[in-house]
PDB file of C-alpha atoms and ligand atoms in Angstrom:
ATOM      1  CA  MET A 121      11.215 -26.746  -3.799  1.00 55.00           C
ATOM      2  CA  ALA A 122      14.845 -26.625  -4.315  1.00 64.00           C
ATOM      3  CA  LYS A 123      15.509 -25.072  -7.655  1.00 76.00           C
ATOM      4  CA  GLN A 124      16.838 -27.677 -10.205  1.00 88.00           C
ATOM      5  CA  LYS A 125      21.283 -27.927 -10.559  1.00 97.00           C
ATOM      6  CA  THR A 126      22.260 -27.558 -14.119  1.00 98.00           C
ATOM      7  CA  ILE A 127      23.731 -29.949 -16.042  1.00 98.00           C
ATOM      8  CA  ILE A 128      26.338 -28.777 -17.974  1.00 99.00           C
ATOM      9  CA  THR A 129      27.496 -31.061 -21.101  1.00 99.00           C
ATOM     10  CA  CYS A 130      30.304 -30.801 -22.576  1.00 99.00           C
ATOM     11  CA  ALA A 131      30.414 -32.038 -26.487  1.00 99.00           C
ATOM     12  CA  VAL A 132      34.381 -32.655 -27.145  1.00 98.00           C
ATOM     13  CA  THR A 133      35.180 -32.772 -30.692  1.00 98.00           C
ATOM     14  CA  GLY A 134      31.883 -33.837 -33.090  1.00 98.00           C
ATOM     15  CA  ALA A 135      31.954 -34.440 -36.400  1.00 98.00           C
ATOM     16  CA  ILE A 136      31.372 -30.710 -37.887  1.00 98.00           C
ATOM     17  CA  HIS A 137      34.505 -29.022 -37.416  1.00 98.00           C
ATOM     18  CA  THR A 138      37.798 -29.965 -39.089  1.00 98.00           C
ATOM     19  CA  PRO A 139      41.445 -29.692 -37.560  1.00 98.00           C
ATOM     20  CA  THR A 140      42.171 -26.408 -40.021  1.00 98.00           C
ATOM     21  CA  MET A 141      39.527 -24.526 -38.458  1.00 98.00           C
ATOM     22  CA  SER A 142      40.918 -24.278 -34.745  1.00 98.00           C
ATOM     23  CA  ASP A 143      44.465 -25.887 -33.532  1.00 98.00           C
ATOM     24  CA  ALA A 144      42.502 -25.677 -30.293  1.00 98.00           C
ATOM     25  CA  LEU A 145      40.068 -28.924 -31.908  1.00 98.00           C
ATOM     26  CA  PRO A 146      41.439 -32.298 -30.727  1.00 98.00           C
ATOM     27  CA  TYR A 147      41.868 -34.769 -32.986  1.00 98.00           C
ATOM     28  CA  THR A 148      44.519 -37.515 -31.759  1.00 98.00           C
ATOM     29  CA  TYR A 149      43.021 -39.668 -29.130  1.00 98.00           C
ATOM     30  CA  ASP A 150      45.269 -37.891 -26.361  1.00 98.00           C
ATOM     31  CA  GLY A 151      43.923 -34.648 -27.330  1.00 98.00           C
ATOM     32  CA  ILE A 152      40.904 -35.473 -26.646  1.00 98.00           C
ATOM     33  CA  ALA A 153      41.198 -37.248 -23.650  1.00 98.00           C
ATOM     34  CA  THR A 154      43.196 -34.339 -22.072  1.00 98.00           C
ATOM     35  CA  GLN A 155      40.662 -31.872 -22.976  1.00 99.00           C
ATOM     36  CA  ALA A 156      37.561 -34.014 -21.847  1.00 99.00           C
ATOM     37  CA  ILE A 157      39.269 -34.627 -18.835  1.00 98.00           C
ATOM     38  CA  GLU A 158      39.970 -30.847 -18.314  1.00 99.00           C
ATOM     39  CA  ALA A 159      36.420 -30.145 -19.139  1.00 99.00           C
ATOM     40  CA  ALA A 160      35.035 -32.546 -16.210  1.00 99.00           C
ATOM     41  CA  GLN A 161      37.306 -30.446 -13.826  1.00 98.00           C
ATOM     42  CA  ALA A 162      35.840 -27.639 -15.109  1.00 98.00           C
ATOM     43  CA  GLY A 163      32.232 -28.803 -13.855  1.00 98.00           C
ATOM     44  CA  ALA A 164      31.136 -30.903 -16.867  1.00 99.00           C
ATOM     45  CA  SER A 165      29.187 -33.690 -15.775  1.00 98.00           C
ATOM     46  CA  ILE A 166      28.341 -35.483 -19.225  1.00 99.00           C
ATOM     47  CA  LEU A 167      30.899 -35.905 -21.977  1.00 99.00           C
ATOM     48  CA  HIS A 168      29.421 -35.760 -25.600  1.00 98.00           C
ATOM     49  CA  LEU A 169      32.225 -38.002 -27.534  1.00 98.00           C
ATOM     50  CA  HIS A 170      32.787 -38.762 -30.753  1.00 98.00           C
ATOM     51  CA  ALA A 171      36.222 -40.299 -31.970  1.00 98.00           C
ATOM     52  CA  ARG A 172      38.455 -39.240 -35.034  1.00 98.00           C
ATOM     53  CA  ASN A 173      41.452 -40.951 -37.163  1.00 98.00           C
ATOM     54  CA  ASN A 174      44.553 -40.049 -34.327  1.00 98.00           C
ATOM     55  CA  GLU A 175      46.498 -39.118 -37.492  1.00 98.00           C
ATOM     56  CA  THR A 176      44.473 -36.846 -39.739  1.00 98.00           C
ATOM     57  CA  GLY A 177      42.027 -36.034 -37.792  1.00 98.00           C
ATOM     58  CA  ALA A 178      39.092 -37.374 -39.934  1.00 98.00           C
ATOM     59  CA  PRO A 179      35.593 -38.359 -38.233  1.00 98.00           C
ATOM     60  CA  SER A 180      35.292 -42.008 -37.477  1.00 98.00           C
ATOM     61  CA  VAL A 181      32.829 -44.764 -35.946  1.00 98.00           C
ATOM     62  CA  ASP A 182      35.190 -47.815 -35.410  1.00 98.00           C
ATOM     63  CA  PRO A 183      35.126 -48.545 -31.665  1.00 98.00           C
ATOM     64  CA  ASP A 184      39.304 -48.693 -31.937  1.00 98.00           C
ATOM     65  CA  ASP A 185      39.084 -44.929 -32.817  1.00 98.00           C
ATOM     66  CA  PHE A 186      36.754 -45.026 -29.565  1.00 98.00           C
ATOM     67  CA  SER A 187      38.808 -46.608 -26.456  1.00 98.00           C
ATOM     68  CA  PRO A 188      42.397 -45.817 -26.382  1.00 98.00           C
ATOM     69  CA  PHE A 189      40.313 -42.591 -24.414  1.00 98.00           C
ATOM     70  CA  LEU A 190      37.577 -43.845 -22.984  1.00 98.00           C
ATOM     71  CA  GLY A 191      39.663 -45.637 -20.169  1.00 97.00           C
ATOM     72  CA  ARG A 192      41.775 -42.584 -19.776  1.00 98.00           C
ATOM     73  CA  ILE A 193      38.685 -40.673 -19.314  1.00 98.00           C
ATOM     74  CA  LYS A 194      37.091 -43.232 -16.736  1.00 98.00           C
ATOM     75  CA  GLN A 195      40.246 -43.196 -14.903  1.00 97.00           C
ATOM     76  CA  ALA A 196      40.368 -39.497 -14.505  1.00 98.00           C
ATOM     77  CA  THR A 197      37.050 -38.442 -14.235  1.00 98.00           C
ATOM     78  CA  ASP A 198      33.219 -39.181 -12.189  1.00 98.00           C
ATOM     79  CA  ALA A 199      32.086 -37.574 -15.590  1.00 98.00           C
ATOM     80  CA  VAL A 200      29.044 -39.182 -17.153  1.00 98.00           C
ATOM     81  CA  VAL A 201      30.393 -40.596 -20.779  1.00 98.00           C
ATOM     82  CA  ASN A 202      27.916 -40.082 -23.524  1.00 98.00           C
ATOM     83  CA  ILE A 203      28.729 -41.934 -26.760  1.00 98.00           C
ATOM     84  CA  SER A 204      27.576 -40.246 -30.359  1.00 98.00           C
ATOM     85  CA  THR A 205      25.448 -42.258 -32.531  1.00 98.00           C
ATOM     86  CA  GLY A 206      25.299 -39.153 -35.168  1.00 97.00           C
ATOM     87  CA  GLY A 207      29.261 -39.865 -36.192  1.00 95.00           C
ATOM     88  CA  SER A 208      29.199 -39.806 -39.621  1.00 94.00           C
ATOM     89  CA  LEU A 209      26.846 -38.339 -42.017  1.00 91.00           C
ATOM     90  CA  THR A 210      26.853 -41.065 -44.744  1.00 90.00           C
ATOM     91  CA  LEU A 211      27.451 -44.500 -42.787  1.00 94.00           C
ATOM     92  CA  SER A 212      24.426 -47.093 -41.609  1.00 96.00           C
ATOM     93  CA  ILE A 213      22.469 -46.650 -38.278  1.00 97.00           C
ATOM     94  CA  GLN A 214      24.128 -50.199 -37.965  1.00 97.00           C
ATOM     95  CA  ASP A 215      27.593 -48.597 -38.118  1.00 98.00           C
ATOM     96  CA  ARG A 216      26.933 -45.479 -36.012  1.00 98.00           C
ATOM     97  CA  ILE A 217      25.925 -47.483 -32.900  1.00 98.00           C
ATOM     98  CA  LYS A 218      28.490 -49.965 -32.938  1.00 98.00           C
ATOM     99  CA  PRO A 219      30.665 -47.562 -30.519  1.00 98.00           C
ATOM    100  CA  ALA A 220      27.771 -47.214 -28.111  1.00 98.00           C
ATOM    101  CA  LYS A 221      27.094 -50.600 -28.371  1.00 98.00           C
ATOM    102  CA  THR A 222      30.519 -52.078 -27.583  1.00 98.00           C
ATOM    103  CA  PHE A 223      31.173 -49.957 -24.993  1.00 98.00           C
ATOM    104  CA  SER A 224      27.902 -50.056 -23.430  1.00 98.00           C
ATOM    105  CA  ALA A 225      27.862 -45.951 -22.579  1.00 97.00           C
ATOM    106  CA  GLU A 226      25.635 -44.464 -19.890  1.00 98.00           C
ATOM    107  CA  MET A 227      24.037 -42.370 -22.148  1.00 98.00           C
ATOM    108  CA  CYS A 228      24.685 -41.647 -26.396  1.00 98.00           C
ATOM    109  CA  SER A 229      22.569 -39.684 -28.501  1.00 98.00           C
ATOM    110  CA  MET A 230      19.518 -40.953 -30.540  1.00 98.00           C
ATOM    111  CA  ASN A 231      18.838 -38.263 -33.643  1.00 98.00           C
ATOM    112  CA  MET A 232      14.850 -37.928 -34.151  1.00 98.00           C
ATOM    113  CA  GLY A 233      14.366 -36.618 -37.452  1.00 98.00           C
ATOM    114  CA  SER A 234      15.872 -37.370 -41.199  1.00 98.00           C
ATOM    115  CA  MET A 235      16.912 -33.993 -42.724  1.00 98.00           C
ATOM    116  CA  ASN A 236      19.623 -31.481 -44.747  1.00 98.00           C
ATOM    117  CA  PHE A 237      22.964 -31.203 -42.190  1.00 97.00           C
ATOM    118  CA  SER A 238      25.307 -28.723 -43.927  1.00 98.00           C
ATOM    119  CA  PHE A 239      28.610 -27.015 -42.916  1.00 98.00           C
ATOM    120  CA  HIS A 240      29.475 -26.500 -46.044  1.00 98.00           C
ATOM    121  CA  PRO A 241      29.472 -22.683 -46.291  1.00 98.00           C
ATOM    122  CA  LEU A 242      32.344 -22.689 -43.194  1.00 98.00           C
ATOM    123  CA  ALA A 243      34.486 -24.026 -46.432  1.00 98.00           C
ATOM    124  CA  LYS A 244      34.838 -20.376 -47.805  1.00 98.00           C
ATOM    125  CA  ARG A 245      36.616 -19.346 -44.893  1.00 97.00           C
ATOM    126  CA  TYR A 246      39.875 -21.588 -45.554  1.00 98.00           C
ATOM    127  CA  ASP A 247      42.064 -21.274 -48.571  1.00 97.00           C
ATOM    128  CA  THR A 248      44.572 -23.629 -47.567  1.00 98.00           C
ATOM    129  CA  TRP A 249      43.690 -27.193 -45.279  1.00 98.00           C
ATOM    130  CA  LYS A 250      45.982 -29.235 -43.031  1.00 98.00           C
ATOM    131  CA  PHE A 251      44.574 -31.832 -44.388  1.00 98.00           C
ATOM    132  CA  ASP A 252      43.472 -33.532 -47.773  1.00 98.00           C
ATOM    133  CA  TRP A 253      40.049 -34.848 -46.605  1.00 98.00           C
ATOM    134  CA  GLU A 254      38.703 -32.087 -44.946  1.00 98.00           C
ATOM    135  CA  LYS A 255      38.019 -29.643 -47.967  1.00 98.00           C
ATOM    136  CA  ASP A 256      35.860 -32.097 -49.878  1.00 98.00           C
ATOM    137  CA  TYR A 257      33.817 -33.162 -46.892  1.00 98.00           C
ATOM    138  CA  VAL A 258      33.048 -29.688 -45.717  1.00 98.00           C
ATOM    139  CA  GLU A 259      31.901 -28.758 -48.940  1.00 98.00           C
ATOM    140  CA  GLY A 260      30.374 -31.830 -49.535  1.00 98.00           C
ATOM    141  CA  SER A 261      28.161 -31.566 -47.077  1.00 98.00           C
ATOM    142  CA  ASP A 262      25.941 -29.403 -49.088  1.00 98.00           C
ATOM    143  CA  GLY A 263      24.746 -32.811 -50.400  1.00 97.00           C
ATOM    144  CA  ASN A 264      24.379 -34.604 -46.899  1.00 94.00           C
ATOM    145  CA  ILE A 265      20.911 -35.976 -45.816  1.00 96.00           C
ATOM    146  CA  PHE A 266      21.454 -36.972 -42.315  1.00 97.00           C
ATOM    147  CA  ARG A 267      19.389 -40.446 -42.241  1.00 97.00           C
ATOM    148  CA  ASN A 268      17.186 -41.132 -39.135  1.00 98.00           C
ATOM    149  CA  THR A 269      14.096 -42.523 -40.039  1.00 98.00           C
ATOM    150  CA  PHE A 270      11.682 -44.526 -38.084  1.00 98.00           C
ATOM    151  CA  ARG A 271      12.925 -47.671 -38.699  1.00 98.00           C
ATOM    152  CA  ASP A 272      16.583 -46.309 -38.188  1.00 98.00           C
ATOM    153  CA  ILE A 273      15.713 -44.972 -34.593  1.00 98.00           C
ATOM    154  CA  ARG A 274      13.508 -48.799 -33.882  1.00 98.00           C
ATOM    155  CA  GLU A 275      17.158 -50.838 -34.543  1.00 98.00           C
ATOM    156  CA  ALA A 276      19.220 -48.642 -32.928  1.00 98.00           C
ATOM    157  CA  ALA A 277      16.684 -48.218 -30.176  1.00 98.00           C
ATOM    158  CA  THR A 278      16.305 -52.034 -29.609  1.00 98.00           C
ATOM    159  CA  THR A 279      19.774 -53.009 -30.232  1.00 98.00           C
ATOM    160  CA  LEU A 280      20.948 -50.298 -27.337  1.00 98.00           C
ATOM    161  CA  ALA A 281      18.094 -51.927 -25.076  1.00 98.00           C
ATOM    162  CA  PRO A 282      19.931 -54.360 -23.441  1.00 98.00           C
ATOM    163  CA  GLU A 283      22.537 -51.880 -22.444  1.00 98.00           C
ATOM    164  CA  ARG A 284      19.917 -49.552 -20.363  1.00 98.00           C
ATOM    165  CA  ILE A 285      22.133 -46.520 -21.850  1.00 98.00           C
ATOM    166  CA  LYS A 286      19.944 -43.253 -21.728  1.00 98.00           C
ATOM    167  CA  PHE A 287      19.347 -41.173 -24.974  1.00 98.00           C
ATOM    168  CA  GLU A 288      20.440 -37.279 -25.460  1.00 98.00           C
ATOM    169  CA  HIS A 289      17.288 -37.421 -27.971  1.00 98.00           C
ATOM    170  CA  GLU A 290      18.792 -35.105 -30.302  1.00 98.00           C
ATOM    171  CA  CYS A 291      16.012 -32.535 -31.770  1.00 99.00           C
ATOM    172  CA  TYR A 292      16.957 -30.539 -34.811  1.00 98.00           C
ATOM    173  CA  ASP A 293      13.078 -28.775 -35.145  1.00 98.00           C
ATOM    174  CA  VAL A 294       9.693 -29.348 -33.914  1.00 98.00           C
ATOM    175  CA  GLY A 295       8.587 -31.586 -36.036  1.00 98.00           C
ATOM    176  CA  HIS A 296      11.300 -33.912 -34.090  1.00 98.00           C
ATOM    177  CA  LEU A 297       9.465 -33.921 -30.912  1.00 99.00           C
ATOM    178  CA  TYR A 298       6.191 -35.319 -32.785  1.00 99.00           C
ATOM    179  CA  ASN A 299       8.470 -38.244 -33.605  1.00 98.00           C
ATOM    180  CA  LEU A 300      10.018 -38.638 -30.512  1.00 98.00           C
ATOM    181  CA  LYS A 301       6.318 -38.926 -28.775  1.00 98.00           C
ATOM    182  CA  PHE A 302       5.756 -41.308 -31.643  1.00 98.00           C
ATOM    183  CA  CYS A 303       8.385 -43.524 -30.689  1.00 98.00           C
ATOM    184  CA  MET A 304       7.513 -42.669 -26.686  1.00 98.00           C
ATOM    185  CA  ASP A 305       4.363 -44.182 -27.400  1.00 97.00           C
ATOM    186  CA  THR A 306       4.995 -47.394 -29.111  1.00 97.00           C
ATOM    187  CA  GLY A 307       7.058 -48.385 -25.971  1.00 97.00           C
ATOM    188  CA  LEU A 308      10.710 -47.730 -27.134  1.00 97.00           C
ATOM    189  CA  PHE A 309      12.075 -44.758 -25.006  1.00 98.00           C
ATOM    190  CA  LYS A 310      11.227 -44.607 -21.204  1.00 93.00           C
ATOM    191  CA  ALA A 311      10.595 -41.674 -18.453  1.00 97.00           C
ATOM    192  CA  PRO A 312      12.377 -39.438 -17.890  1.00 97.00           C
ATOM    193  CA  ILE A 313      13.404 -38.675 -21.407  1.00 98.00           C
ATOM    194  CA  PHE A 314      16.636 -36.587 -21.990  1.00 98.00           C
ATOM    195  CA  ILE A 315      15.967 -34.071 -24.987  1.00 99.00           C
ATOM    196  CA  GLN A 316      18.543 -31.883 -26.558  1.00 98.00           C
ATOM    197  CA  PHE A 317      17.194 -29.070 -28.193  1.00 99.00           C
ATOM    198  CA  VAL A 318      19.190 -28.566 -31.258  1.00 98.00           C
ATOM    199  CA  MET A 319      19.539 -25.402 -32.799  1.00 98.00           C
ATOM    200  CA  GLY A 320      21.365 -23.204 -35.302  1.00 98.00           C
ATOM    201  CA  ILE A 321      22.349 -26.233 -37.450  1.00 98.00           C
ATOM    202  CA  LEU A 322      21.973 -25.540 -41.345  1.00 98.00           C
ATOM    203  CA  GLY A 323      18.894 -27.895 -41.816  1.00 98.00           C
ATOM    204  CA  GLY A 324      17.037 -27.658 -38.808  1.00 98.00           C
ATOM    205  CA  ILE A 325      15.321 -24.574 -36.359  1.00 98.00           C
ATOM    206  CA  GLY A 326      17.179 -21.594 -35.714  1.00 98.00           C
ATOM    207  CA  ALA A 327      18.758 -20.375 -33.006  1.00 98.00           C
ATOM    208  CA  ASP A 328      16.484 -17.531 -31.140  1.00 98.00           C
ATOM    209  CA  VAL A 329      14.431 -17.433 -27.968  1.00 98.00           C
ATOM    210  CA  ASP A 330      10.963 -17.610 -29.626  1.00 98.00           C
ATOM    211  CA  ASN A 331      12.153 -20.663 -31.204  1.00 98.00           C
ATOM    212  CA  LEU A 332      13.908 -22.220 -27.904  1.00 98.00           C
ATOM    213  CA  VAL A 333      10.591 -21.102 -26.050  1.00 98.00           C
ATOM    214  CA  PHE A 334       8.281 -22.571 -29.026  1.00 98.00           C
ATOM    215  CA  MET A 335      10.548 -25.843 -28.817  1.00 98.00           C
ATOM    216  CA  LYS A 336       9.760 -26.175 -24.997  1.00 98.00           C
ATOM    217  CA  LYS A 337       6.254 -25.417 -24.972  1.00 98.00           C
ATOM    218  CA  THR A 338       5.785 -27.560 -27.415  1.00 98.00           C
ATOM    219  CA  ALA A 339       7.827 -30.628 -25.349  1.00 98.00           C
ATOM    220  CA  ASP A 340       5.811 -29.476 -22.405  1.00 98.00           C
ATOM    221  CA  LYS A 341       2.280 -29.988 -24.242  1.00 98.00           C
ATOM    222  CA  LEU A 342       3.769 -34.045 -25.513  1.00 98.00           C
ATOM    223  CA  PHE A 343       5.971 -34.819 -22.600  1.00 98.00           C
ATOM    224  CA  GLY A 344       4.565 -33.285 -19.365  1.00 98.00           C
ATOM    225  CA  ASP A 345       6.793 -34.399 -16.754  1.00 98.00           C
ATOM    226  CA  ASP A 346       8.248 -37.360 -18.637  1.00 98.00           C
ATOM    227  CA  TYR A 347      11.431 -35.528 -19.975  1.00 98.00           C
ATOM    228  CA  ARG A 348      14.421 -33.337 -19.068  1.00 98.00           C
ATOM    229  CA  TRP A 349      15.749 -31.109 -21.526  1.00 98.00           C
ATOM    230  CA  SER A 350      18.642 -28.969 -22.717  1.00 98.00           C
ATOM    231  CA  VAL A 351      20.093 -26.577 -25.280  1.00 98.00           C
ATOM    232  CA  LEU A 352      22.614 -26.465 -28.084  1.00 98.00           C
ATOM    233  CA  ALA A 353      23.025 -23.955 -30.016  1.00 98.00           C
ATOM    234  CA  ALA A 354      25.613 -23.367 -32.405  1.00 98.00           C
ATOM    235  CA  GLY A 355      27.837 -21.243 -33.385  1.00 96.00           C
ATOM    236  CA  ALA A 356      27.867 -17.559 -31.863  1.00 96.00           C
ATOM    237  CA  ALA A 357      24.672 -18.466 -30.855  1.00 97.00           C
ATOM    238  CA  GLN A 358      25.874 -21.438 -28.282  1.00 98.00           C
ATOM    239  CA  ILE A 359      26.963 -19.141 -24.736  1.00 98.00           C
ATOM    240  CA  PRO A 360      23.673 -16.431 -25.352  1.00 98.00           C
ATOM    241  CA  LEU A 361      21.137 -19.579 -25.761  1.00 98.00           C
ATOM    242  CA  ALA A 362      22.630 -22.135 -22.918  1.00 98.00           C
ATOM    243  CA  VAL A 363      22.394 -18.470 -20.821  1.00 98.00           C
ATOM    244  CA  THR A 364      18.673 -18.384 -21.779  1.00 98.00           C
ATOM    245  CA  ALA A 365      18.252 -21.883 -21.789  1.00 98.00           C
ATOM    246  CA  SER A 366      19.658 -22.164 -18.159  1.00 97.00           C
ATOM    247  CA  GLN A 367      17.481 -19.432 -16.991  1.00 96.00           C
ATOM    248  CA  MET A 368      14.099 -20.941 -17.965  1.00 97.00           C
ATOM    249  CA  GLY A 369      14.912 -24.440 -16.154  1.00 96.00           C
ATOM    250  CA  GLY A 370      16.831 -26.124 -18.686  1.00 98.00           C
ATOM    251  CA  HIS A 371      20.206 -28.038 -19.195  1.00 98.00           C
ATOM    252  CA  VAL A 372      23.289 -26.787 -21.109  1.00 98.00           C
ATOM    253  CA  ARG A 373      25.785 -28.096 -23.533  1.00 99.00           C
ATOM    254  CA  VAL A 374      28.825 -26.062 -24.989  1.00 99.00           C
ATOM    255  CA  GLY A 375      31.785 -27.831 -26.468  1.00 99.00           C
ATOM    256  CA  LEU A 376      33.657 -27.479 -29.716  1.00 98.00           C
ATOM    257  CA  GLU A 377      31.636 -29.614 -31.446  1.00 98.00           C
ATOM    258  CA  ASP A 378      29.009 -26.952 -31.395  1.00 98.00           C
ATOM    259  CA  SER A 379      31.518 -24.337 -31.429  1.00 98.00           C
ATOM    260  CA  LEU A 380      34.604 -23.066 -31.916  1.00 98.00           C
ATOM    261  CA  PHE A 381      34.471 -19.547 -30.460  1.00 98.00           C
ATOM    262  CA  ILE A 382      34.828 -18.342 -26.997  1.00 98.00           C
ATOM    263  CA  GLN A 383      32.829 -14.760 -27.976  1.00 96.00           C
ATOM    264  CA  ARG A 384      32.422 -13.090 -31.223  1.00 93.00           C
ATOM    265  CA  GLY A 385      35.459 -13.211 -33.750  1.00 94.00           C
ATOM    266  CA  GLU A 386      37.851 -14.931 -30.821  1.00 97.00           C
ATOM    267  CA  LEU A 387      38.747 -18.983 -30.936  1.00 98.00           C
ATOM    268  CA  ALA A 388      38.201 -20.807 -27.918  1.00 98.00           C
ATOM    269  CA  THR A 389      41.676 -22.219 -26.643  1.00 98.00           C
ATOM    270  CA  SER A 390      39.561 -25.108 -25.359  1.00 98.00           C
ATOM    271  CA  ASN A 391      36.865 -27.264 -24.803  1.00 99.00           C
ATOM    272  CA  ALA A 392      37.324 -26.334 -20.080  1.00 99.00           C
ATOM    273  CA  GLN A 393      36.920 -22.707 -21.432  1.00 98.00           C
ATOM    274  CA  GLN A 394      34.029 -22.602 -22.647  1.00 98.00           C
ATOM    275  CA  VAL A 395      32.517 -24.815 -19.397  1.00 99.00           C
ATOM    276  CA  ALA A 396      34.291 -22.470 -17.325  1.00 98.00           C
ATOM    277  CA  LYS A 397      32.954 -19.821 -19.102  1.00 98.00           C
ATOM    278  CA  ILE A 398      28.781 -21.447 -19.068  1.00 98.00           C
ATOM    279  CA  ARG A 399      29.295 -22.195 -15.058  1.00 98.00           C
ATOM    280  CA  ARG A 400      30.619 -18.533 -13.986  1.00 98.00           C
ATOM    281  CA  VAL A 401      27.268 -16.798 -16.085  1.00 98.00           C
ATOM    282  CA  ILE A 402      25.165 -19.859 -14.372  1.00 98.00           C
ATOM    283  CA  GLU A 403      26.911 -19.364 -10.920  1.00 97.00           C
ATOM    284  CA  ASP A 404      26.850 -15.782 -10.970  1.00 97.00           C
ATOM    285  CA  LEU A 405      22.978 -15.670 -11.764  1.00 96.00           C
ATOM    286  CA  GLY A 406      22.139 -17.897  -8.165  1.00 95.00           C
ATOM    287  CA  SER A 407      22.085 -21.297 -10.134  1.00 96.00           C
ATOM    288  CA  GLU A 408      24.356 -24.065  -9.362  1.00 97.00           C
ATOM    289  CA  ILE A 409      25.609 -26.815 -11.357  1.00 98.00           C
ATOM    290  CA  ALA A 410      25.444 -30.458 -11.044  1.00 98.00           C
ATOM    291  CA  THR A 411      28.254 -32.727  -9.992  1.00 98.00           C
ATOM    292  CA  PRO A 412      27.988 -36.109 -12.279  1.00 98.00           C
ATOM    293  CA  ALA A 413      26.577 -37.950  -9.441  1.00 98.00           C
ATOM    294  CA  GLU A 414      23.715 -35.373  -9.626  1.00 98.00           C
ATOM    295  CA  ALA A 415      23.081 -35.419 -13.028  1.00 98.00           C
ATOM    296  CA  ARG A 416      22.904 -39.460 -12.676  1.00 98.00           C
ATOM    297  CA  LYS A 417      20.189 -38.990 -10.512  1.00 98.00           C
ATOM    298  CA  ILE A 418      18.251 -36.412 -12.631  1.00 98.00           C
ATOM    299  CA  LEU A 419      18.417 -38.134 -16.003  1.00 98.00           C
ATOM    300  CA  ASP A 420      18.465 -41.708 -13.689  1.00 98.00           C
ATOM    301  CA  LEU A 421      21.126 -43.195 -15.265  1.00 98.00           C
ATOM    302  CA  LYS A 422      22.286 -46.626 -14.732  1.00 98.00           C
ATOM    303  CA  GLY A 423      25.555 -45.104 -13.344  1.00 97.00           C
ATOM    304  CA  GLY A 424      29.546 -45.651 -13.831  1.00 96.00           C
ATOM    305  CA  ASP A 425      29.673 -48.916 -12.920  1.00 96.00           C
ATOM    306  CA  ASP A 426      27.670 -50.604 -15.838  1.00 97.00           C
ATOM    307  CA  VAL A 427      30.000 -49.531 -18.769  1.00 97.00           C
ATOM    308  CA  GLY A 428      31.799 -51.599 -20.794  1.00 97.00           C
ATOM    309  CA  PHE A 429      34.919 -49.809 -20.817  1.00 97.00           C
TER     310      PHE A 429
HETATM  311  N1  KMH B  37      26.729 -31.706 -33.872  1.00 57.08           N
HETATM  312  C1  KMH B  37      25.410 -31.578 -33.328  1.00 57.08           C
HETATM  313  C2  KMH B  37      24.903 -30.577 -34.169  1.00 57.08           C
HETATM  314  C3  KMH B  37      25.060 -36.643 -32.418  1.00 57.08           C
HETATM  315  O1  KMH B  37      26.404 -36.456 -32.061  1.00 57.08           O
HETATM  316  O2  KMH B  37      24.463 -37.812 -32.820  1.00 57.08           O
HETATM  317  C4  KMH B  37      24.759 -33.008 -33.136  1.00 57.08           C
HETATM  318  C5  KMH B  37      25.016 -34.009 -32.420  1.00 57.08           C
HETATM  319  C6  KMH B  37      25.039 -35.519 -33.375  1.00 57.08           C
HETATM  320  O3  KMH B  37      25.676 -34.207 -31.096  1.00 57.08           O
HETATM  321 ZN1   ZN B  38      27.766 -35.229 -31.471  1.00 57.08          ZN
END
């Protein structure tokens, strides 16, 4: 049997990091569009996108902050657009799913459990901040509960069902796999499901190989052949665990949403730089990366012509 090709997802900006932390983090409409397009050119077949306020870089779930870059990305690339539904740790699920619904994306994230979700330790690294909102946002994350109850998940899934969106099921711990199994058994999600093992978030499972093997074994037990999987590791573990995942037959996610670095102690200059690095390693090790068309086939997506932007 031919070896499965590896899908590279690039998560371009996210909602954890702030402009002070890296000059490379895109936050304007133009910056997000440009870096997303370059990431696709470097080999990312899926672009996981959040929006930000064009002036201040504050995370935004306002569809008006998505439209300026979605059209440009669609014009310039064939990459699959995946819109986040986790762009705020404080707003309701209804607000969070608005962009995915409004633009009827091919994919969107679906966070599979409620949890602490914190990045407050990062605040200690900076004495001055580019924008007023950043310090409180980062420091205050020790008080966050990232709310994704069964009711929230059901509401998101049923509201988005008419759009035929494939979900990137973000599972931050082993229990989230059981939540997903429960939801699947109630008919909310159709095979093949796509699981993103999220590792190394403060509040979730740690980023190491033992934990990845445990997540994968548990998913095998629960979902058999009905799932495809990828790994996202936060911070320094990003590339090492992506390499491990690709060697285990999984897909990978990189991007400045998950890590600002290209190697220990060195900030990445762009999203494309991280995509090029993981691509180089995957290809050096004898695997091939998936084109957008191949990613659509592997994940059974509706296709780029059926989106609403
Ligand atoms: N920021 C990642 C750890 C989402 O966008 O819904 C998880 C994430 C969530 O990408
Ligand atoms: Zn995200």
